[in-house]
Short mmCIF file of C-alpha atoms in Angstrom, two decimals:
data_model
loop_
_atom_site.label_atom_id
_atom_site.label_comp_id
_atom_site.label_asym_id
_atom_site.label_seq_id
_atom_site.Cartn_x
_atom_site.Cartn_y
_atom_site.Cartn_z
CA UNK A 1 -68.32 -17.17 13.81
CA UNK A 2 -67.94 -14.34 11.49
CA UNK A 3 -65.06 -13.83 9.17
CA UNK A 4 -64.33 -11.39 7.16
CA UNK A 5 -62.41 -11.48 4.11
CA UNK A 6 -59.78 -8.86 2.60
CA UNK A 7 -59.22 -9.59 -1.24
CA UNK A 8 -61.21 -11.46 -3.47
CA UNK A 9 -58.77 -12.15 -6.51
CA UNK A 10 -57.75 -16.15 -6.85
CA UNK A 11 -56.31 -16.70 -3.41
CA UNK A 12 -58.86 -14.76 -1.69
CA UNK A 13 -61.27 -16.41 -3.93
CA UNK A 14 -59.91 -19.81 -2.90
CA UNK A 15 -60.08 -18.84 1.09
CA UNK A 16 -63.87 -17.61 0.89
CA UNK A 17 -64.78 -21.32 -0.38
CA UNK A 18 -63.00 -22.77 2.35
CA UNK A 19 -64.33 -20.75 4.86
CA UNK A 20 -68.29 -21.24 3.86
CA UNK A 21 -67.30 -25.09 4.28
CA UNK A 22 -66.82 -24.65 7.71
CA UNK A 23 -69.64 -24.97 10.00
CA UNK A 24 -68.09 -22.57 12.34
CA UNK A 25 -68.59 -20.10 9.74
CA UNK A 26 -71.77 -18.51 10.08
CA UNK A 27 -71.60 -15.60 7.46
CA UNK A 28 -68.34 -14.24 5.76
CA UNK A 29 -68.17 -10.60 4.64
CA UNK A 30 -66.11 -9.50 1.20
CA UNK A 31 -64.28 -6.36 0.92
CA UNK A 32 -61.84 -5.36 -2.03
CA UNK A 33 -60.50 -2.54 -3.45
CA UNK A 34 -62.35 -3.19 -6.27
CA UNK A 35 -66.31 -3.28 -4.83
CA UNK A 36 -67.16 -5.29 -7.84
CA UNK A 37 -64.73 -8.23 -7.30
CA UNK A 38 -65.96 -8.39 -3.97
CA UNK A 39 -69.88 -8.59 -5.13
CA UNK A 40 -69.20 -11.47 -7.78
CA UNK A 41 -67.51 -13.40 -5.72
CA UNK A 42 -70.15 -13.14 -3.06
CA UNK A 43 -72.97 -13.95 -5.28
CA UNK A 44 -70.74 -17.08 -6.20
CA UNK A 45 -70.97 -18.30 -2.65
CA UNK A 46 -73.68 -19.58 -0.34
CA UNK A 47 -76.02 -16.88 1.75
CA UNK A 48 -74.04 -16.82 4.41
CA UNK A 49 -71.17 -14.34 2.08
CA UNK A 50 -71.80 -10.79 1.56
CA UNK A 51 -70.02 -7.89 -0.30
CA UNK A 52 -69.07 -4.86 1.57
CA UNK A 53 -68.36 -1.67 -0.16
CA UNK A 54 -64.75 -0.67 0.74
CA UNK A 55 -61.96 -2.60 2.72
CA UNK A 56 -62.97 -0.09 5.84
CA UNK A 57 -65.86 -1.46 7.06
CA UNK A 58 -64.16 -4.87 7.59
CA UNK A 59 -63.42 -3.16 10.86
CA UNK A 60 -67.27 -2.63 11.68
CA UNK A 61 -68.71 -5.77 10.94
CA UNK A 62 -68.08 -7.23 14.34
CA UNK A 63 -65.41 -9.69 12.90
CA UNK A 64 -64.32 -12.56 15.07
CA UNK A 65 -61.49 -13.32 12.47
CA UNK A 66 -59.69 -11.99 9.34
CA UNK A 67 -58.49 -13.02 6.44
CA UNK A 68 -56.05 -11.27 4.37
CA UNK A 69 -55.57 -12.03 0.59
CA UNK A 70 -55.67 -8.37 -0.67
CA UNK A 71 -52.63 -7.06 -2.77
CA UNK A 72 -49.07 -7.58 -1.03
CA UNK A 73 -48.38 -3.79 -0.46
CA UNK A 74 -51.98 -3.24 1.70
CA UNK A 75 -51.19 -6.16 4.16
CA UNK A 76 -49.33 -5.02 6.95
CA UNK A 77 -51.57 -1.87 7.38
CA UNK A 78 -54.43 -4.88 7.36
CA UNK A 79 -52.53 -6.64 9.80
CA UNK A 80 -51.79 -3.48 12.18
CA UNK A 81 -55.53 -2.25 11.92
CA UNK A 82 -56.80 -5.58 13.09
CA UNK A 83 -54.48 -6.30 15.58
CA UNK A 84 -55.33 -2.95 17.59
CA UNK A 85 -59.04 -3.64 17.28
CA UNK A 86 -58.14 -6.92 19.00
CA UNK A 87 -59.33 -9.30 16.12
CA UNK A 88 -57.46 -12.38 15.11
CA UNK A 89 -55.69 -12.19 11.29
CA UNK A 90 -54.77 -14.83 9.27
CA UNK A 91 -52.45 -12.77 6.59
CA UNK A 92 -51.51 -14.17 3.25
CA UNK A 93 -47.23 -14.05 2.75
CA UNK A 94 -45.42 -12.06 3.13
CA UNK A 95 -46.43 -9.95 5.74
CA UNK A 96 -45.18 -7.01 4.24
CA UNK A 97 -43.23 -5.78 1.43
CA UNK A 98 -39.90 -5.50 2.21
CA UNK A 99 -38.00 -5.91 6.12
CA UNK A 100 -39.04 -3.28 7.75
CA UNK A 101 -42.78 -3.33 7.13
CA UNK A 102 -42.32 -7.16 8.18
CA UNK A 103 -40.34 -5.68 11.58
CA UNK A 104 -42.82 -3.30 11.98
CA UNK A 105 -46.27 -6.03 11.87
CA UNK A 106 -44.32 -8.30 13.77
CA UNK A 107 -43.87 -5.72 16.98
CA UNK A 108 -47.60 -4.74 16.29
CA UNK A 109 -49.05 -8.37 16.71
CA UNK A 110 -46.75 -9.00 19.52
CA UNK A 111 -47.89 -5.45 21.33
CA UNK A 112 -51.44 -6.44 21.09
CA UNK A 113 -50.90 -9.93 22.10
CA UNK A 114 -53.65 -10.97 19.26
CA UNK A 115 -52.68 -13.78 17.21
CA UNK A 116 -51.24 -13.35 13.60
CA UNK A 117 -50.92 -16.53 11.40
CA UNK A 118 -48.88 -16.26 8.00
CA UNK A 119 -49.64 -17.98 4.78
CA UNK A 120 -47.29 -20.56 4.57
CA UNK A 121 -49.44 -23.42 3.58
CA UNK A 122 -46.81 -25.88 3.11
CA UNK A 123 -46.66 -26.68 6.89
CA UNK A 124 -50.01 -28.00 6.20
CA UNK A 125 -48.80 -30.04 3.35
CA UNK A 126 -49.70 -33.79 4.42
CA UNK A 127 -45.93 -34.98 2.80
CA UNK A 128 -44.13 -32.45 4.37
CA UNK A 129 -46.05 -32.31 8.12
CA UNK A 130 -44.68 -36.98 7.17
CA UNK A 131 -41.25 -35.96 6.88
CA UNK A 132 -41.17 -33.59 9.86
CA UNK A 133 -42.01 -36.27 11.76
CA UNK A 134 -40.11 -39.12 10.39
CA UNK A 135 -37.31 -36.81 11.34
CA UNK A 136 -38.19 -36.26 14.92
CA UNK A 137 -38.91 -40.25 15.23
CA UNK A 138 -35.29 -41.09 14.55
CA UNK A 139 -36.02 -42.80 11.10
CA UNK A 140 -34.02 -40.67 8.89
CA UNK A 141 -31.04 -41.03 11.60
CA UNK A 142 -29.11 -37.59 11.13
CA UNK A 143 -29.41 -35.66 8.54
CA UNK A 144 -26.98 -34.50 6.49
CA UNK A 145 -29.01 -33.35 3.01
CA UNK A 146 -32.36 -31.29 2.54
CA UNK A 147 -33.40 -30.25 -0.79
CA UNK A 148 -36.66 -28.21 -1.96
CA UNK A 149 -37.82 -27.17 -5.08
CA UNK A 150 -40.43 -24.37 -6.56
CA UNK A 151 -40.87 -24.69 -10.14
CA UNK A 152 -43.53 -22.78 -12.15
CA UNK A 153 -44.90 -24.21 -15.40
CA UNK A 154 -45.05 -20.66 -16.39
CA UNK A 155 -43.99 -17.33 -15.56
CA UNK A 156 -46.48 -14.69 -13.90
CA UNK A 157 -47.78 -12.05 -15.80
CA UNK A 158 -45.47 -9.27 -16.44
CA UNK A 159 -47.48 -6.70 -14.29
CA UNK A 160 -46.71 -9.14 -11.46
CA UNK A 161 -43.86 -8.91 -11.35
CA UNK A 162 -42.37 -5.28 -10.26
CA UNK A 163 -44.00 -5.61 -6.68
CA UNK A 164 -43.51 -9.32 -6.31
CA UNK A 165 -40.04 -8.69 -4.53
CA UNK A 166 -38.27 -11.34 -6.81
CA UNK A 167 -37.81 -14.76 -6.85
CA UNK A 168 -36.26 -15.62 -3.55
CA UNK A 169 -38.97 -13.24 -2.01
CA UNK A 170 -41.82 -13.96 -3.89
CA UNK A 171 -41.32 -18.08 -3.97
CA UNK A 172 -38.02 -19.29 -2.29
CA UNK A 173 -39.30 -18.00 0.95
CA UNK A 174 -41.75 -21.00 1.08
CA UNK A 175 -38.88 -23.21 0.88
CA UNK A 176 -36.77 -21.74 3.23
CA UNK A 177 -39.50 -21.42 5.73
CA UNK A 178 -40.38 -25.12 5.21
CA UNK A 179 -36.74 -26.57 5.94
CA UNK A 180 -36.82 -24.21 8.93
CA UNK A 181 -39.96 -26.18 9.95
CA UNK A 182 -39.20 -29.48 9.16
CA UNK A 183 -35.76 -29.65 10.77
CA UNK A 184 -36.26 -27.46 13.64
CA UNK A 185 -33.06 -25.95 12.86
CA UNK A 186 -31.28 -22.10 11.78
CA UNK A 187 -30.28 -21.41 8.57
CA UNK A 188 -26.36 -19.46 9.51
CA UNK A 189 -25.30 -18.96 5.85
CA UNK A 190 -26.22 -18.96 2.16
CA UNK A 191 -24.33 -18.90 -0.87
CA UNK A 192 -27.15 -18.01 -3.77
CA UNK A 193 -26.97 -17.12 -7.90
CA UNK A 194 -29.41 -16.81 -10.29
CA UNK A 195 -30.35 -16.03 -14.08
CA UNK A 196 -32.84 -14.88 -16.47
CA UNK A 197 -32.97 -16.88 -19.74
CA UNK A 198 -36.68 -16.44 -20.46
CA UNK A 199 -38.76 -13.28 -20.60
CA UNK A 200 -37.04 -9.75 -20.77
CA UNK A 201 -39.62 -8.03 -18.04
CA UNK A 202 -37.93 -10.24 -15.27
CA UNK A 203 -34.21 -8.85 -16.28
CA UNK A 204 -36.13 -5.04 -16.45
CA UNK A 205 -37.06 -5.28 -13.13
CA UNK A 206 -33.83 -6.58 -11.57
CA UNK A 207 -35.47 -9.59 -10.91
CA UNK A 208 -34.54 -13.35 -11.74
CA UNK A 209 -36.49 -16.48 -13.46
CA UNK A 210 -34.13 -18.94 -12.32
CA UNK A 211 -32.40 -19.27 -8.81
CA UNK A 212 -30.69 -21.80 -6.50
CA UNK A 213 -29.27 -21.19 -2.98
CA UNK A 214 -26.91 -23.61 -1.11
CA UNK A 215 -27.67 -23.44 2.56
CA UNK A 216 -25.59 -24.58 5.94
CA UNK A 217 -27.63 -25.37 8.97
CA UNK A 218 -26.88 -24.68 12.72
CA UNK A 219 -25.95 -28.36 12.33
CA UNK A 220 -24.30 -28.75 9.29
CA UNK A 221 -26.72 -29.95 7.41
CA UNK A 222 -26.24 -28.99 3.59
CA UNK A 223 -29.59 -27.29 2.26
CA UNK A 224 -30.55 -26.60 -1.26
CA UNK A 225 -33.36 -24.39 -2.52
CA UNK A 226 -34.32 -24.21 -6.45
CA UNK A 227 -36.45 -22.12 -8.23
CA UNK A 228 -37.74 -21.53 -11.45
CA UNK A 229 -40.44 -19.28 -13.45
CA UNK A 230 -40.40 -22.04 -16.89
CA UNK A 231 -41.32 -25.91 -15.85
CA UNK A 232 -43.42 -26.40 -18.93
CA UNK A 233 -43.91 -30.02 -17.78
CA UNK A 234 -46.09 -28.52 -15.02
CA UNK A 235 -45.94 -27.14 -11.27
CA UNK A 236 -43.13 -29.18 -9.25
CA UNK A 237 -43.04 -28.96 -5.63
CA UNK A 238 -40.81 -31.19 -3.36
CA UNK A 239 -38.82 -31.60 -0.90
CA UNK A 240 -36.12 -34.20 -0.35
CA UNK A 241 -34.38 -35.17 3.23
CA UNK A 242 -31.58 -37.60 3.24
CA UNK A 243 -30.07 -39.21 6.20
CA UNK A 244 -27.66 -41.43 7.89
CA UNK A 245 -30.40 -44.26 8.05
CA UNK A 246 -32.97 -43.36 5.46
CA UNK A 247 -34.53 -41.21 2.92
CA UNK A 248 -37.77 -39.60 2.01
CA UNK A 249 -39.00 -37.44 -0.44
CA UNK A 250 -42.58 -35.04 -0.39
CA UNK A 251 -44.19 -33.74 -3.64
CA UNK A 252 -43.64 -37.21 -5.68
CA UNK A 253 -46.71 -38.87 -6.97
CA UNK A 254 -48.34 -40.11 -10.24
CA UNK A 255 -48.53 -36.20 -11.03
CA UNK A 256 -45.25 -34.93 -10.37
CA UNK A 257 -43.99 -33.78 -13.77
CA UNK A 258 -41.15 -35.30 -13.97
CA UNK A 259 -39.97 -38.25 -16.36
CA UNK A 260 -38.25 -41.30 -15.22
CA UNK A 261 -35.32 -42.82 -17.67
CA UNK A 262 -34.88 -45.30 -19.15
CA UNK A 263 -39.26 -43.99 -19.61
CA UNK A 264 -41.95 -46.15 -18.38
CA UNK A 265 -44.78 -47.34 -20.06
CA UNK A 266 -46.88 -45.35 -17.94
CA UNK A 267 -49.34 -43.63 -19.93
CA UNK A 268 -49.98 -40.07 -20.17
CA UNK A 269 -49.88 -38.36 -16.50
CA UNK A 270 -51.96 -35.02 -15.91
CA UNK A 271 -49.08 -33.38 -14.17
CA UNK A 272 -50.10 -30.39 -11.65
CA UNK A 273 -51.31 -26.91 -13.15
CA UNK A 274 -50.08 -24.68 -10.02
CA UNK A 275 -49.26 -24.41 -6.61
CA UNK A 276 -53.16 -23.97 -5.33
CA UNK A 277 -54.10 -27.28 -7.58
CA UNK A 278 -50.84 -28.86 -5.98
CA UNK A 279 -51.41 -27.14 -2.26
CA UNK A 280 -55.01 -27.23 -2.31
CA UNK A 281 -55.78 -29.64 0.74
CA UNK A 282 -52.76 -27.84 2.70
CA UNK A 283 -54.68 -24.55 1.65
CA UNK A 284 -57.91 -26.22 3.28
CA UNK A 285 -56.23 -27.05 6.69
CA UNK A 286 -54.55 -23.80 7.17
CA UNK A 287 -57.92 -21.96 6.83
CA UNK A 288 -59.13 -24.68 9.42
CA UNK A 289 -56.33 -24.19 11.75
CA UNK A 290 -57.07 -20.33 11.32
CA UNK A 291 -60.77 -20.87 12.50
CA UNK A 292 -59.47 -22.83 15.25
CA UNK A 293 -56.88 -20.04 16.42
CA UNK A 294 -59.49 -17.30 16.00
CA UNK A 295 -61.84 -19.24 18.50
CA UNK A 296 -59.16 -19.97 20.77
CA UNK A 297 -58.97 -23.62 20.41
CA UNK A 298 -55.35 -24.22 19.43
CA UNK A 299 -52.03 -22.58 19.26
CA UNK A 300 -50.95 -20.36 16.44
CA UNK A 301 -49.25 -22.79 13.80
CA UNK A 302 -47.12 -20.33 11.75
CA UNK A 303 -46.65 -16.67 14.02
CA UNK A 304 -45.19 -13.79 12.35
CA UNK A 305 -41.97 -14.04 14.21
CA UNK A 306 -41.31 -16.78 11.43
CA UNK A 307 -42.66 -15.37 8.67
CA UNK A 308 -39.79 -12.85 9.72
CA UNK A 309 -36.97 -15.53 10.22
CA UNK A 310 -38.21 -16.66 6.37
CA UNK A 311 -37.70 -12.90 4.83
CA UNK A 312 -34.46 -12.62 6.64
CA UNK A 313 -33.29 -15.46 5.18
CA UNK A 314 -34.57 -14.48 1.97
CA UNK A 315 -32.94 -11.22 2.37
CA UNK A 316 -29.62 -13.31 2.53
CA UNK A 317 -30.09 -14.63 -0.41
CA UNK A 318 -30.89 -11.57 -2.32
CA UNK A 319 -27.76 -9.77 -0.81
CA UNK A 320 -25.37 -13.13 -1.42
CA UNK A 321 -26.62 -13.13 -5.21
CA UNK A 322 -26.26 -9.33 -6.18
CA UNK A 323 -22.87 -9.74 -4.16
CA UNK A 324 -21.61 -12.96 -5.29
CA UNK A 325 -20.74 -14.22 -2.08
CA UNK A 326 -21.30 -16.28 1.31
CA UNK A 327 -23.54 -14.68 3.54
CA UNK A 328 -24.05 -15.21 7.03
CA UNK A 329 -27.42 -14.64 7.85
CA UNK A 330 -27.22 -12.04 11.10
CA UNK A 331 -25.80 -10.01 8.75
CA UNK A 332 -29.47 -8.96 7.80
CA UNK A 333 -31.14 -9.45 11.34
CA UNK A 334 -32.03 -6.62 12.96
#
């Protein structure tokens, strides 16, 4: 197969290894908006990768697939060129930049009837795909309490953050699309705040470094999302569901950076450094899954459609914190 690549900063750096460990893969070309990017990280690769000299002539190279890891603002025009020349995309989140660029890539990919999978690589997460199925077994019994977490051990750099679309955007939608996966059930309303105690550029750009959102499910199950720009203990990920007959928890291992009291004798614990050191197997099997979609193997595991349900409902939360109130969320459907 051939693949072709859009973006070579970290993530798309991250993808092109994955994809020249595929055997399927027979050669992989590079294209970034920077040309230079695109040639060092092809040189960094096996023979098989090769640098292209604009973004363009993705869309000549006889692609049988394409990944998209280029800057947030380029990737529904990505997704909408690739779509109409029938190849298969596998598009970093969010689709687009804001709801109706999302609206917009959705109706193209469902026009063309080509397959679209979105970057949400915690489906692939081996924990989480555990508790989605200890839930669907009957273990858990009902369930009456999900929590998830996103906590940084940093904040991004301040250039970041202006087109990021802010913290329920930019990192609670990962949360909010995984309880939507794991529990096969709606989100109906949100109650969300937030606050900035940390760096001033967050504030500047009417964005957040600290959020939480309480959710209420189709079911009424009680959700809660949490999110947070300064975890100097390191990168925390998890997710917690609670039930009438058990309890399980994803994202807790001997490098979860968080400290037990009374402390344990444990010796010192090299806690995660980010979300690709913490994600990086669920990174792996998405771009396998991808491969498999793009040859026609296997069913699309995240369509657009819920990459859209996830911005909605990140949408909600936006709107319930700058409003300080409950929010149902068809109030932002379309």
């Amino acid at each position: 197969m051939r693949i072709g690549l859009a973006g070579a900063g970290r993530i798309g750096a991250r993808h092109a290894a994955a994809l020249c460990a595929l055997p399927e893969v027979d050669a992989l070309a590079i294209a970034d908006a920077d040309a230079a990017r695109a040639r060092d990280l092809a040189a960094r690769l096996p023979s098989g990768a090769r640098a292209l000299g604009t973004v363009g002539e993705l869309f000549e190279a006889g692609l049988d697939g394409l990944v998209v890891a280029a800057a947030t603002d380029a990737h529904a025009a990505l997704v909408e060129r690739a779509v109409a020349a029938r190849i298969p995309v596998f598009c970093e989140k969010p689709l687009a930049s804001d709801l109706n660029g999302t609206f917009q890539a959705v109706e193209a990919a469902a026009a063309a009837g080509v397959p679209v999978q979105v970057g949400f690589q915690r489906r692939f997460d081996a924990g989480n795909a555990a508790a989605r199925e200890a839930l669907a077994s009957g273990r858990l019994g009902w369930l009456h309490t999900v929590r998830s977490s996103s906590f940084d051990p940093s904040p991004p750099p301040a250039e970041y953050v202006p087109s990021s679309g802010g913290l329920f955007r930019d990192c609670v939608i990962h949360d909010l699309d995984l309880i939507r996966f794991v529990t096969g059930r709606e989100i109906v309303r949100v109650m969300a705040a937030g606050g900035n105690r940390g760096e001033d550029f967050f504030r500047e750009c009417g964005d957040i470094d600290t959020g939480s959102a309480l959710l209420v499910l189709d079911d009424g199950t009680l959700g809660v999302v949490s999110a947070t720009r300064y975890n100097a203990a390191g990168y925390d990920a998890r997710l917690e569901l609670f039930g009438s007959k058990d309890s399980v928890v994803t994202g807790m291992d001997e490098r979860t950076p968080a400290t037990p009291l009374p402390e344990l004798d444990a010796g010192p614990r090299p806690a995660y450094s980010g979300f690709m050191e913490r994600f990086s197997d669920a990174y792996d099997a998405e771009i396998r899954a991808f491969v498999d979609v793009a040859a026609g193997r296997s069913a699309n595991p995240c369509p657009p459609e819920d990459a859209l349900e996830a911005f909605y409902l990140a949408e909600a939360c936006e709107l319930s914190m700058r409003e300080g109130r409950i929010v149902g969320t068809e109030e932002v459907r379309r």
